[in-house]
Amino acid sequence: MSAAGSLLAVLPAASVLLLTVATTPRGVDPVAPTRLAAVRAAVVAGAYAVLVVEVLGALHALTRPAFVAAWLLFLLATATAVALRWRRDTPVAEAPAATPLRVPVSAAVAAGAGPETSVALADRDPAGGRAAAPVQTGGVRARAADAWRTASRGERLLGGVIGGLVLLELLVALLAEPNNFDSQTYHLPKVEHWVAQGDLDFWPTAIHRQVTIPPGAEYLLLHLRLLTGSDALHNLVQWAAGVLCLLVAARITAQLGGGRRAQLITAFVLASTPMVVLQATSTQTDLVCAAWVACAATLVLDGLRRRTGWGTLLCLGAATGLTAVTKTSGLIAVGPLLVLWGLAQLRLALAARAPAAALSVGGPSAGGAPAGGASVAATSADEAPTGATSVGRVRPVGGVVRVVAGSALILVVAAVVVGPFLARVTAEFGHPLGPPRLRESIPMERHDPASVLVNALRIGHTAFDTPLAPLRSASADAIIDGADAIGVDPQDRAITFGREVFPVPAWYPDEDRVAFPIAGAVALLGALGALVRPRRIDPGQVGPLRAYAVVVLTTVLLHTAMLKWQPWGNRLLLYALVLAVPLAGLWLDAILRRHAGRATSTAPTSGRARRSVATLAVVAVLATSALAGVLALSYGFPRRLVGSGSVFTTSDWDTRFLRRPEWADEFRWAASAVRDSGARRIGLVEQNDNWEYPWWLLLRQPDGGSPELVSLQSVLPERPPADPASVDAIVCTGSQPACAKLVPAGWRLEFRGYVGYALPPGR
């Protein structure tokens, strides 16, 4: 990566930071204003990045100058927004302050509001209007310093471990070259095809996933590829998505009533989950999908007790579209979330005859937020309660119309983001979900209760796998025997991906399949606790806790009913795990809080013993989770800090081939022969799961331009492959017989293990 490329890569980062400043809610915000601003900035920037690719692709202008211009324009827009906000928020002259109407904190709490609500009430003038918003004490750094100063020793330890893991992941992401298996096959080749073509048109290929799988994450990679000229920063997309997941999961915890410790526990459990640790340094797409799902979830929770403003509706639509264009399975969670949002908004709209006083104090239609640290004061035009008449009554008919219009707006915005890709797929295959082989390979083909049950048990077995081989074998045997007993073949192709066979070990820290027994178990227990006994978690959040738990459990059930079991299914569940972990943080914190309250100096010995056991159990869970995260970061595969294959001791090229070390020299051998022949137009022969990306690296033009690679096979009916006689050389991966069939007569074919090449006479 050149120095110029490094500087250009700053453009998106600077734009997102400025957008965060510009979208930070003014005054007293319901929950975590900085994190809410980060969600808004991420969603807006993500949607902008996708639309830039679509627009420039339609104009056949996927070039570095065009992308630089697009980001300079966006940077200018965000800088202007920050400047305008600064001017608007800076007082011109000192105005006489209205006599505030002070409401004692105790009275506000007795009325059902939190301490922050009393602050909002104290800032209302006698006429009932909202006075100037209180000035927050310092900026982000000052608030962070104050939080650290007032934190307990345990909270500091949790925060320190989270920060350490995130920074080490950043180090690995910067040092390691992309070496994910799927990325070598189709994630990164599709980026290179776009760069070479200058547009998004489909191309003949033997690997259908290069054109049929939603490309949202690859769109983000395309920006970095064109700005930097290389893949040196590709891992940062998933790393940034991981950080966003931590921030949003912590905010969801706060929205459900969790205090600082609960939020830290949530972020700690998620940050130390091996799947998250390993994916945060990868070019996979699961964390990106999980981040957009989490953004949708936190925006939905804001709408449980507050009328959603038009700006938030746009963000919610963008988050939905980004989920769909990144990984269609994420919609399994977004769907129930949107249903929850719609029901909550309808409830607020139908809450007629709500007095205006309730709108001020934080009644259900006033933008009131969950208790436990959430203010109910409206903070901007986007969040202000609407639909009130001049006498302070809500118009239910108008409110319902507004909900319907808001729902339509969400769908329209989502369609704008994902629609162009779906249109191309539909035009190519006659179906928005792609060719039959894609629609039948991953989705369940049987939905009878027995088949769904067996599929769910197998998915659960793989997700909760541990290094304890006897436990793994016993539980797998029980599932297989149970399936036979109810007349379901546990290896049925209608409920099993490809030719895979259940069970498979999934405990080893491999980014593609590592299990998450700790995070999964506490998340499941937290969801059940929130559903069955929410008062034990937070008496003031019974409704939101139950509603959110229903969404989480519905998501898991839908996932197991819609997607076949596969050995790599754990990473497909990552979005559901991120969605569920806040309930784990709330549940663990409630255990600590409840037992700490019982353990007084006058409590009986049995009470103190129960408190000690509960505390030790929570500490043991967190310590084991931390150990799992550290081991995954240190020894995980295929990127690790220490041992064989360490990012510090392994060469760049060998790092790319840690999955298949024997292929590293074979690719170089074949590429060297083709380059020495002077070939310019090179034919590709490969199978559906072969590595293509190394050819794009090894066969680049001397000036760094993309090589002219054309496929001699095609699974796209309307895209015929290139004629072997039209190319100067052929490179092959996988099957030598398949390659030999396409080599013209008289050409010399050489093969070494996995890789081969063919040259015409005289070359």
Short mmCIF file of C-alpha atoms in Angstrom, two decimals, residues 154-606:
data_model
loop_
_atom_site.label_atom_id
_atom_site.label_comp_id
_atom_site.label_asym_id
_atom_site.label_seq_id
_atom_site.Cartn_x
_atom_site.Cartn_y
_atom_site.Cartn_z
CA GLY A 154 -14.08 -4.95 38.79
CA GLU A 155 -15.47 -2.51 36.23
CA ARG A 156 -11.98 -1.26 35.46
CA LEU A 157 -10.80 -4.83 34.97
CA LEU A 158 -13.67 -5.55 32.59
CA GLY A 159 -13.00 -2.38 30.61
CA GLY A 160 -9.27 -3.05 30.49
CA VAL A 161 -9.71 -6.56 29.11
CA ILE A 162 -12.17 -5.33 26.47
CA GLY A 163 -9.79 -2.57 25.39
CA GLY A 164 -6.83 -4.95 25.34
CA LEU A 165 -8.63 -7.47 23.15
CA VAL A 166 -9.80 -4.80 20.72
CA LEU A 167 -6.32 -3.29 20.38
CA LEU A 168 -4.66 -6.67 19.87
CA GLU A 169 -7.25 -7.56 17.26
CA LEU A 170 -6.43 -4.29 15.50
CA LEU A 171 -2.75 -5.25 15.52
CA VAL A 172 -3.47 -8.66 13.99
CA ALA A 173 -5.85 -7.15 11.45
CA LEU A 174 -3.13 -4.76 10.28
CA LEU A 175 -0.31 -7.31 10.23
CA ALA A 176 -2.08 -10.31 8.71
CA GLU A 177 -2.87 -10.67 5.02
CA PRO A 178 -6.39 -11.84 4.11
CA ASN A 179 -6.37 -15.64 4.34
CA ASN A 180 -9.96 -16.67 4.88
CA PHE A 181 -10.92 -19.65 2.70
CA ASP A 182 -14.15 -18.14 1.33
CA SER A 183 -12.35 -14.88 0.66
CA GLN A 184 -9.86 -16.66 -1.58
CA THR A 185 -12.74 -18.30 -3.46
CA TYR A 186 -15.31 -15.56 -3.91
CA HIS A 187 -15.25 -12.59 -1.46
CA LEU A 188 -12.07 -10.99 -2.80
CA PRO A 189 -12.23 -12.23 -6.41
CA LYS A 190 -15.53 -10.43 -6.89
CA VAL A 191 -13.86 -7.19 -5.71
CA GLU A 192 -11.09 -7.71 -8.26
CA HIS A 193 -13.58 -8.41 -11.03
CA TRP A 194 -15.34 -5.11 -10.29
CA VAL A 195 -12.03 -3.24 -10.35
CA ALA A 196 -11.01 -4.86 -13.64
CA GLN A 197 -14.41 -4.26 -15.28
CA GLY A 198 -15.12 -0.85 -13.86
CA ASP A 199 -18.75 -1.85 -13.27
CA LEU A 200 -20.98 -4.36 -11.45
CA ASP A 201 -22.09 -6.44 -14.42
CA PHE A 202 -22.04 -10.19 -13.84
CA TRP A 203 -19.33 -12.22 -15.55
CA PRO A 204 -18.93 -15.81 -16.69
CA THR A 205 -17.65 -17.87 -13.77
CA ALA A 206 -17.58 -21.40 -12.44
CA ILE A 207 -18.05 -20.09 -8.89
CA HIS A 208 -21.66 -18.92 -8.67
CA ARG A 209 -21.13 -17.36 -5.21
CA GLN A 210 -19.07 -14.64 -6.87
CA VAL A 211 -22.27 -13.21 -8.31
CA THR A 212 -25.19 -14.68 -6.34
CA ILE A 213 -24.23 -14.04 -2.69
CA PRO A 214 -25.20 -10.53 -1.44
CA PRO A 215 -22.16 -8.24 -1.82
CA GLY A 216 -22.67 -5.60 0.89
CA ALA A 217 -19.46 -6.31 2.79
CA GLU A 218 -17.51 -6.58 -0.46
CA TYR A 219 -18.82 -3.15 -1.46
CA LEU A 220 -17.04 -1.78 1.61
CA LEU A 221 -13.90 -3.69 0.68
CA LEU A 222 -14.09 -2.21 -2.82
CA HIS A 223 -13.78 1.28 -1.36
CA LEU A 224 -10.58 0.33 0.45
CA ARG A 225 -9.26 -1.54 -2.58
CA LEU A 226 -9.64 1.46 -4.88
CA LEU A 227 -8.49 4.05 -2.33
CA THR A 228 -5.36 2.15 -1.24
CA GLY A 229 -4.61 0.08 -4.36
CA SER A 230 -4.18 -3.12 -2.33
CA ASP A 231 -5.80 -5.40 0.25
CA ALA A 232 -3.62 -4.22 3.14
CA LEU A 233 -6.55 -2.72 5.07
CA HIS A 234 -9.23 -5.22 4.11
CA ASN A 235 -9.33 -6.80 7.57
CA LEU A 236 -10.31 -3.46 9.10
CA VAL A 237 -13.86 -3.71 7.78
CA GLN A 238 -14.67 -6.65 10.04
CA TRP A 239 -12.63 -5.15 12.89
CA ALA A 240 -14.67 -1.95 12.73
CA ALA A 241 -17.85 -4.02 12.57
CA GLY A 242 -16.75 -5.85 15.72
CA VAL A 243 -16.19 -2.57 17.57
CA LEU A 244 -19.61 -1.37 16.44
CA CYS A 245 -21.16 -4.61 17.73
CA LEU A 246 -19.62 -4.01 21.16
CA LEU A 247 -20.86 -0.42 21.31
CA VAL A 248 -24.37 -1.27 20.17
CA ALA A 249 -24.70 -4.35 22.41
CA ALA A 250 -23.73 -2.20 25.40
CA ARG A 251 -26.28 0.43 24.38
CA ILE A 252 -29.02 -2.20 24.03
CA THR A 253 -28.18 -3.29 27.57
CA ALA A 254 -28.59 0.30 28.75
CA GLN A 255 -31.88 0.64 26.88
CA LEU A 256 -33.17 -2.41 28.75
CA GLY A 257 -32.28 -0.84 32.09
CA GLY A 258 -28.73 -2.03 32.59
CA GLY A 259 -26.28 0.17 34.44
CA ARG A 260 -22.59 0.59 33.78
CA ARG A 261 -21.60 -2.79 35.17
CA ALA A 262 -24.23 -4.61 33.12
CA GLN A 263 -23.08 -2.83 29.98
CA LEU A 264 -19.46 -3.75 30.66
CA ILE A 265 -20.38 -7.37 31.30
CA THR A 266 -22.27 -7.46 27.99
CA ALA A 267 -19.34 -6.01 26.06
CA PHE A 268 -16.92 -8.29 27.93
CA VAL A 269 -18.81 -11.50 27.11
CA LEU A 270 -19.14 -10.49 23.46
CA ALA A 271 -15.57 -9.24 23.08
CA SER A 272 -14.13 -12.46 24.53
CA THR A 273 -16.26 -14.81 22.42
CA PRO A 274 -13.76 -16.70 20.20
CA MET A 275 -15.91 -16.35 17.08
CA VAL A 276 -15.97 -12.57 17.51
CA VAL A 277 -12.24 -12.42 18.28
CA LEU A 278 -11.30 -14.37 15.17
CA GLN A 279 -13.76 -12.77 12.79
CA ALA A 280 -12.64 -9.29 13.86
CA THR A 281 -9.33 -9.86 12.03
CA SER A 282 -10.87 -11.49 8.95
CA THR A 283 -12.36 -10.67 5.58
CA GLN A 284 -15.46 -12.74 6.31
CA THR A 285 -18.84 -10.99 6.35
CA ASP A 286 -20.62 -12.27 9.46
CA LEU A 287 -19.60 -9.48 11.83
CA VAL A 288 -20.64 -6.88 9.27
CA CYS A 289 -24.08 -8.48 9.08
CA ALA A 290 -24.28 -8.70 12.89
CA ALA A 291 -23.39 -5.02 13.20
CA TRP A 292 -26.23 -3.92 10.90
CA VAL A 293 -28.69 -6.19 12.74
CA ALA A 294 -27.58 -4.72 16.07
CA CYS A 295 -28.01 -1.19 14.71
CA ALA A 296 -31.56 -2.04 13.69
CA ALA A 297 -32.21 -3.51 17.15
CA THR A 298 -31.07 -0.46 19.09
CA LEU A 299 -33.11 1.86 16.86
CA VAL A 300 -36.16 -0.36 17.36
CA LEU A 301 -35.75 -0.27 21.14
CA ASP A 302 -35.74 3.52 21.01
CA GLY A 303 -39.21 3.21 19.52
CA LEU A 304 -40.74 1.15 22.33
CA ARG A 305 -41.66 4.21 24.39
CA ARG A 306 -41.01 7.03 21.97
CA ARG A 307 -42.63 8.06 18.72
CA THR A 308 -40.00 7.48 16.05
CA GLY A 309 -38.90 10.56 14.15
CA TRP A 310 -38.41 10.67 10.40
CA GLY A 311 -34.63 10.76 10.69
CA THR A 312 -34.64 7.59 12.77
CA LEU A 313 -37.00 5.97 10.27
CA LEU A 314 -34.49 6.66 7.52
CA CYS A 315 -31.73 5.09 9.61
CA LEU A 316 -33.89 2.08 10.41
CA GLY A 317 -34.63 1.59 6.72
CA ALA A 318 -30.95 1.94 5.88
CA ALA A 319 -30.00 -0.63 8.54
CA THR A 320 -32.58 -3.04 7.11
CA GLY A 321 -31.27 -2.55 3.59
CA LEU A 322 -27.66 -2.92 4.68
CA THR A 323 -28.51 -6.19 6.42
CA ALA A 324 -30.23 -7.51 3.30
CA VAL A 325 -27.42 -6.51 0.95
CA THR A 326 -24.77 -8.02 3.27
CA LYS A 327 -26.24 -11.35 4.33
CA THR A 328 -29.83 -12.31 3.70
CA SER A 329 -29.98 -14.47 6.84
CA GLY A 330 -29.74 -11.32 8.96
CA LEU A 331 -33.31 -10.50 7.94
CA ILE A 332 -34.40 -13.42 10.12
CA ALA A 333 -33.69 -11.09 13.05
CA VAL A 334 -34.61 -7.78 11.44
CA GLY A 335 -38.09 -9.07 10.56
CA PRO A 336 -39.20 -9.73 14.18
CA LEU A 337 -37.52 -6.49 15.26
CA LEU A 338 -39.57 -4.48 12.77
CA VAL A 339 -42.73 -6.26 13.90
CA LEU A 340 -41.91 -5.26 17.49
CA TRP A 341 -41.31 -1.68 16.38
CA GLY A 342 -44.60 -1.54 14.49
CA LEU A 343 -46.61 -2.93 17.41
CA ALA A 344 -44.98 -0.50 19.83
CA GLN A 345 -45.62 2.46 17.55
CA LEU A 346 -49.23 1.41 17.04
CA ARG A 347 -49.68 1.13 20.80
CA LEU A 348 -48.39 4.65 21.22
CA ALA A 349 -50.52 5.93 18.37
CA LEU A 350 -53.68 4.34 19.80
CA ALA A 351 -53.00 5.64 23.30
CA ALA A 352 -55.59 8.41 22.85
CA ARG A 353 -56.55 10.84 25.57
CA ALA A 354 -53.03 10.89 26.93
CA PRO A 355 -52.78 14.24 28.79
CA ALA A 356 -50.12 16.69 27.78
CA ALA A 357 -48.60 16.42 31.22
CA ALA A 358 -47.79 12.81 30.49
CA LEU A 359 -45.99 13.93 27.38
CA SER A 360 -43.79 16.11 29.52
CA VAL A 361 -43.19 13.68 32.37
CA GLY A 362 -42.54 10.71 30.12
CA GLY A 363 -45.79 8.95 29.45
CA PRO A 364 -45.83 6.20 26.87
CA SER A 365 -46.51 8.52 23.95
CA ALA A 366 -44.00 11.14 24.93
CA GLY A 367 -40.74 9.72 23.86
CA GLY A 368 -40.26 8.28 27.29
CA ALA A 369 -37.34 5.95 27.49
CA PRO A 370 -36.78 2.88 29.61
CA ALA A 371 -35.95 3.43 33.21
CA GLY A 372 -32.57 2.68 34.66
CA GLY A 373 -30.68 5.64 33.36
CA ALA A 374 -32.89 6.65 30.47
CA SER A 375 -34.25 10.15 30.19
CA VAL A 376 -37.69 10.69 28.73
CA ALA A 377 -37.25 14.24 27.54
CA ALA A 378 -37.36 14.83 23.82
CA THR A 379 -34.05 16.19 22.70
CA SER A 380 -34.50 17.21 19.09
CA ALA A 381 -37.09 17.58 16.40
CA ASP A 382 -36.38 14.01 15.35
CA GLU A 383 -37.31 12.68 18.79
CA ALA A 384 -40.04 15.09 19.82
CA PRO A 385 -43.52 13.66 20.49
CA THR A 386 -45.93 14.30 17.68
CA GLY A 387 -49.64 14.02 17.09
CA ALA A 388 -50.81 16.15 20.05
CA THR A 389 -53.70 18.55 19.61
CA SER A 390 -53.83 22.06 20.98
CA VAL A 391 -55.52 20.77 24.13
CA GLY A 392 -52.87 18.11 24.67
CA ARG A 393 -54.67 15.10 23.26
CA VAL A 394 -53.24 12.52 20.82
CA ARG A 395 -55.05 11.94 17.54
CA PRO A 396 -55.09 8.13 17.15
CA VAL A 397 -56.11 8.12 13.48
CA GLY A 398 -53.30 10.45 12.51
CA GLY A 399 -50.91 8.42 14.62
CA VAL A 400 -51.85 5.18 12.88
CA VAL A 401 -51.42 6.81 9.49
CA ARG A 402 -48.01 8.01 10.60
CA VAL A 403 -47.03 4.49 11.64
CA VAL A 404 -48.14 3.10 8.30
CA ALA A 405 -46.25 5.83 6.47
CA GLY A 406 -43.19 5.19 8.61
CA SER A 407 -43.33 1.48 7.85
CA ALA A 408 -43.56 2.21 4.15
CA LEU A 409 -40.61 4.58 4.40
CA ILE A 410 -38.49 1.90 6.08
CA LEU A 411 -39.24 -0.55 3.28
CA VAL A 412 -38.62 2.04 0.57
CA VAL A 413 -35.23 3.03 1.99
CA ALA A 414 -34.28 -0.63 2.41
CA ALA A 415 -35.30 -1.27 -1.21
CA VAL A 416 -33.17 1.63 -2.41
CA VAL A 417 -30.13 0.08 -0.70
CA VAL A 418 -30.60 -3.56 -1.71
CA GLY A 419 -32.85 -3.15 -4.73
CA PRO A 420 -30.20 -2.69 -7.45
CA PHE A 421 -28.45 -5.94 -6.52
CA LEU A 422 -31.72 -7.86 -6.35
CA ALA A 423 -32.70 -6.44 -9.73
CA ARG A 424 -29.48 -7.72 -11.30
CA VAL A 425 -29.94 -11.16 -9.75
CA THR A 426 -33.58 -11.33 -10.89
CA ALA A 427 -32.66 -10.29 -14.41
CA GLU A 428 -29.93 -12.93 -14.54
CA PHE A 429 -31.65 -15.88 -12.88
CA GLY A 430 -35.34 -15.02 -12.94
CA HIS A 431 -35.55 -15.00 -9.14
CA PRO A 432 -34.35 -12.42 -6.55
CA LEU A 433 -32.75 -15.16 -4.45
CA GLY A 434 -30.61 -16.47 -7.28
CA PRO A 435 -30.39 -19.82 -9.09
CA PRO A 436 -32.02 -23.01 -7.78
CA ARG A 437 -28.70 -24.42 -6.56
CA LEU A 438 -28.38 -21.48 -4.16
CA ARG A 439 -32.01 -21.51 -3.04
CA GLU A 440 -31.85 -25.24 -2.32
CA SER A 441 -28.38 -25.58 -0.79
CA ILE A 442 -28.70 -23.47 2.37
CA PRO A 443 -32.44 -23.06 3.16
CA MET A 444 -34.33 -25.93 4.76
CA GLU A 445 -36.30 -28.04 2.29
CA ARG A 446 -38.40 -29.76 4.95
CA HIS A 447 -40.41 -27.89 7.58
CA ASP A 448 -42.31 -30.62 9.40
CA PRO A 449 -41.93 -30.33 13.21
CA ALA A 450 -39.77 -33.44 13.51
CA SER A 451 -37.27 -32.24 10.90
CA VAL A 452 -37.10 -28.76 12.39
CA LEU A 453 -36.52 -30.24 15.84
CA VAL A 454 -33.66 -32.43 14.62
CA ASN A 455 -32.14 -29.49 12.75
CA ALA A 456 -32.37 -27.28 15.85
CA LEU A 457 -30.75 -29.92 18.04
CA ARG A 458 -27.87 -30.38 15.62
CA ILE A 459 -27.33 -26.62 15.32
CA GLY A 460 -27.39 -26.34 19.11
CA HIS A 461 -24.95 -29.23 19.49
CA THR A 462 -22.46 -27.56 17.14
CA ALA A 463 -22.91 -24.13 18.74
CA PHE A 464 -22.37 -25.44 22.29
CA ASP A 465 -19.52 -27.82 21.47
CA THR A 466 -16.69 -28.09 24.02
CA PRO A 467 -13.27 -29.78 24.13
CA LEU A 468 -14.83 -32.53 26.28
CA ALA A 469 -14.93 -35.38 23.74
CA PRO A 470 -17.09 -37.76 25.87
CA LEU A 471 -19.73 -35.06 26.29
CA ARG A 472 -19.65 -34.28 22.58
CA SER A 473 -20.00 -37.92 21.60
CA ALA A 474 -22.76 -38.65 24.10
CA SER A 475 -24.88 -35.68 23.07
CA ALA A 476 -24.38 -36.36 19.35
CA ASP A 477 -25.35 -40.01 19.79
CA ALA A 478 -28.45 -38.96 21.70
CA ILE A 479 -29.49 -36.60 18.88
CA ILE A 480 -28.90 -39.25 16.21
CA ASP A 481 -30.79 -41.91 18.17
CA GLY A 482 -33.62 -39.48 18.89
CA ALA A 483 -33.84 -38.54 15.21
CA ASP A 484 -34.10 -42.18 14.23
CA ALA A 485 -36.78 -42.69 16.85
CA ILE A 486 -39.03 -39.99 15.37
CA GLY A 487 -38.40 -41.07 11.79
CA VAL A 488 -35.94 -38.40 10.64
CA ASP A 489 -32.64 -39.18 8.98
CA PRO A 490 -30.07 -36.96 10.77
CA GLN A 491 -28.07 -36.81 7.53
CA ASP A 492 -31.06 -36.06 5.29
CA ARG A 493 -29.91 -33.77 2.43
CA ALA A 494 -33.15 -31.79 2.80
CA ILE A 495 -32.00 -30.59 6.22
CA THR A 496 -28.22 -30.92 5.81
CA PHE A 497 -25.94 -28.71 3.73
CA GLY A 498 -24.17 -30.36 0.79
CA ARG A 499 -22.62 -33.73 1.58
CA GLU A 500 -21.64 -32.89 5.15
CA VAL A 501 -22.14 -35.40 7.93
CA PHE A 502 -23.24 -34.62 11.47
CA PRO A 503 -21.53 -34.31 13.93
CA VAL A 504 -18.26 -32.39 13.50
CA PRO A 505 -15.94 -31.04 16.22
CA ALA A 506 -16.41 -27.27 16.54
CA TRP A 507 -14.60 -26.37 19.75
CA TYR A 508 -11.22 -25.54 18.16
CA PRO A 509 -10.66 -21.77 17.69
CA ASP A 510 -11.09 -21.70 13.93
CA GLU A 511 -12.83 -18.60 12.55
CA ASP A 512 -15.14 -20.63 10.33
CA ARG A 513 -16.62 -23.01 12.89
CA VAL A 514 -15.57 -22.29 16.51
CA ALA A 515 -18.37 -22.84 19.02
CA PHE A 516 -19.49 -20.34 21.68
CA PRO A 517 -20.72 -22.46 24.62
CA ILE A 518 -20.13 -19.79 27.29
CA ALA A 519 -21.66 -16.80 25.51
CA GLY A 520 -24.40 -18.96 24.04
CA ALA A 521 -25.34 -20.52 27.39
CA VAL A 522 -25.52 -17.27 29.36
CA ALA A 523 -27.36 -15.58 26.47
CA LEU A 524 -29.94 -18.39 26.39
CA LEU A 525 -30.36 -18.31 30.17
CA GLY A 526 -30.65 -14.54 30.09
CA ALA A 527 -33.31 -14.69 27.37
CA LEU A 528 -35.31 -17.30 29.30
CA GLY A 529 -34.95 -15.28 32.50
CA ALA A 530 -36.14 -12.11 30.76
CA LEU A 531 -39.10 -13.99 29.32
CA VAL A 532 -40.21 -15.91 32.42
CA ARG A 533 -39.05 -13.78 35.36
CA PRO A 534 -38.15 -10.32 34.08
CA ARG A 535 -38.78 -8.70 37.46
CA ARG A 536 -35.77 -10.49 38.88
CA ILE A 537 -33.67 -8.70 36.27
CA ASP A 538 -35.32 -5.26 36.47
CA PRO A 539 -38.82 -4.62 37.90
CA GLY A 540 -39.08 -1.40 35.90
CA GLN A 541 -38.39 -3.06 32.55
CA VAL A 542 -40.80 -6.00 32.51
CA GLY A 543 -42.42 -5.13 29.19
CA PRO A 544 -39.26 -4.25 27.19
CA LEU A 545 -37.36 -7.23 28.60
CA ARG A 546 -40.08 -9.69 27.67
CA ALA A 547 -40.57 -8.16 24.25
CA TYR A 548 -36.87 -8.22 23.46
CA ALA A 549 -36.52 -11.80 24.76
CA VAL A 550 -39.40 -12.86 22.50
CA VAL A 551 -37.60 -11.30 19.52
CA VAL A 552 -34.34 -13.07 20.37
CA LEU A 553 -35.94 -16.47 20.89
CA THR A 554 -38.08 -16.06 17.77
CA THR A 555 -34.95 -15.26 15.79
CA VAL A 556 -33.21 -18.41 17.00
CA LEU A 557 -36.26 -20.56 16.27
CA LEU A 558 -36.66 -19.08 12.79
CA HIS A 559 -32.98 -19.60 12.08
CA THR A 560 -33.15 -23.28 12.98
CA ALA A 561 -36.36 -23.71 10.98
CA MET A 562 -35.06 -21.95 7.86
CA LEU A 563 -31.36 -22.81 7.50
CA LYS A 564 -29.87 -26.28 7.18
CA TRP A 565 -27.26 -27.56 9.59
CA GLN A 566 -23.71 -27.24 8.33
CA PRO A 567 -20.26 -27.53 9.94
CA TRP A 568 -19.77 -23.77 9.48
CA GLY A 569 -23.16 -22.87 10.88
CA ASN A 570 -21.82 -21.21 14.02
CA ARG A 571 -20.64 -18.17 12.12
CA LEU A 572 -24.05 -17.90 10.47
CA LEU A 573 -25.52 -17.61 14.00
CA LEU A 574 -23.26 -14.72 14.94
CA TYR A 575 -25.93 -12.07 14.29
CA ALA A 576 -28.30 -13.85 16.70
CA LEU A 577 -25.57 -14.13 19.34
CA VAL A 578 -24.83 -10.39 19.17
CA LEU A 579 -28.56 -9.75 19.50
CA ALA A 580 -28.86 -12.01 22.56
CA VAL A 581 -25.74 -11.13 24.55
CA PRO A 582 -27.29 -7.99 26.15
CA LEU A 583 -29.73 -10.28 27.95
CA ALA A 584 -26.75 -12.25 29.24
CA GLY A 585 -25.15 -9.08 30.60
CA LEU A 586 -28.38 -8.04 32.30
CA TRP A 587 -28.92 -11.49 33.79
CA LEU A 588 -25.38 -11.83 35.17
CA ASP A 589 -25.50 -8.32 36.60
CA ALA A 590 -28.86 -9.04 38.22
CA ILE A 591 -27.37 -12.09 39.95
CA LEU A 592 -24.53 -10.00 41.36
CA ARG A 593 -26.86 -7.17 42.38
CA ARG A 594 -29.51 -9.39 43.95
CA HIS A 595 -27.12 -11.46 46.03
CA ALA A 596 -25.04 -8.46 47.01
CA GLY A 597 -28.20 -6.84 48.39
CA ARG A 598 -28.99 -9.89 50.49
CA ALA A 599 -25.53 -10.21 51.97
CA THR A 600 -25.70 -7.74 54.85
CA SER A 601 -23.83 -7.86 58.06
CA THR A 602 -26.94 -9.18 59.82
CA ALA A 603 -27.77 -11.77 57.18
CA PRO A 604 -27.64 -15.42 58.24
CA THR A 605 -24.69 -17.55 57.29
CA SER A 606 -26.71 -19.42 54.65
#
